[in-house]
């Protein structure tokens, strides 16, 4: 049995909270999120590689670790912004949000403000 990636979990939570009708209409949501999670993981890795090319070649260890952590965060933010669809009814009043939904909404707001 395959393990669920962090991206599959994030994507499923996003659909559960922001696109429930679309999720309910899916014939094979496990396959959908597994495929999309793999695409997201690959896109983040590619974005990290692209960003790493801009690093200074002569950097101390501590600075390099900080740069690599920032690159990981930036790559993840870029890909999430591109791959997470907006809520189904962005203009209609929302139901009370779960803690997970509130966290996802906060991430979405942060990404929109970049």
C-alpha positions in Angstrom: 0.0 0.0 0.0 1.4 3.4 -1.0 1.9 6.1 1.6 0.2 9.4 1.3 2.5 12.3 0.7 2.2 15.6 2.5 1.1 17.2 -0.8 -1.7 14.6 -1.3 -2.9 15.4 2.2 -2.8 19.2 1.6 -4.6 18.9 -1.7 -7.3 16.7 -0.3 -7.9 19.1 2.6 -8.1 22.0 0.1 -10.7 20.2 -2.0 -12.6 19.1 1.1 -12.8 22.7 2.4 -12.9 24.8 -0.7 -14.2 22.5 -3.5 -16.5 19.9 -1.9 -18.9 19.6 -4.9 -16.0 18.9 -7.2 -14.6 16.4 -4.7 -17.9 14.6 -4.4 -18.1 14.3 -8.2 -14.7 12.7 -8.5 -14.8 9.0 -9.5 -11.4 8.2 -8.0 -10.3 10.9 -5.7 -7.4 8.8 -4.3 -5.9 8.5 -7.8 -6.6 12.2 -8.5 -4.8 13.4 -5.4 -2.0 10.8 -5.7 -1.3 12.1 -9.3 -1.6 15.8 -8.4 0.5 15.3 -5.3 3.3 13.7 -7.4 3.0 16.6 -9.9 3.2 19.1 -7.1 6.3 17.4 -5.6 8.0 17.3 -8.9 7.2 21.0 -9.6 8.5 22.0 -6.2 11.8 20.1 -6.8 12.2 21.7 -10.2 11.5 25.2 -8.7 14.1 24.5 -6.0 16.7 23.5 -8.6 16.0 26.7 -10.6 16.3 28.9 -7.5 19.5 27.1 -6.4 21.2 28.2 -9.6 21.1 31.8 -8.3 23.1 31.0 -5.1 26.5 32.6 -4.6 29.2 29.9 -5.1 31.2 31.1 -2.2 29.0 30.9 0.9 29.6 29.8 4.4 27.8 26.8 5.8 25.4 28.7 8.0 24.5 31.1 5.2 24.1 28.2 2.8 21.7 26.3 5.1 19.6 29.5 5.4 19.6 30.1 1.7 18.5 26.5 1.0 15.7 26.7 3.6 14.5 29.9 2.0 14.6 28.3 -1.5 12.5 25.4 -0.3 9.9 27.8 1.2 9.8 30.0 -1.9 9.5 27.0 -4.3 6.7 25.6 -2.2 4.8 28.9 -2.1 5.2 29.4 -5.9 3.9 25.9 -6.7 1.0 26.1 -4.2 -0.1 29.4 -5.7 -0.1 27.9 -9.2 -1.6 24.6 -8.4 -4.3 25.2 -5.7 -7.6 26.2 -7.4 -9.7 28.9 -5.8 -12.8 28.0 -3.7 -15.8 26.9 -5.7 -18.0 29.8 -4.5 -15.5 32.5 -3.8 -18.3 35.1 -3.6 -20.8 33.2 -1.5 -20.7 33.3 2.4 -18.6 30.5 3.7 -19.5 27.9 6.4 -17.5 28.0 9.6 -14.0 26.8 8.9 -12.2 24.0 10.6 -8.8 24.6 12.1 -7.2 22.9 9.0 -9.3 25.1 6.7 -8.3 28.2 8.6 -4.6 27.2 8.2 -5.1 26.6 4.4 -6.9 29.9 4.1 -4.1 31.7 5.9 -1.6 30.0 3.5 -3.7 31.1 0.5 -3.8 34.7 1.8 0.0 34.7 2.4 0.5 33.4 -1.1 -1.8 36.0 -2.6 0.1 38.8 -0.9 3.5 37.8 -2.3 
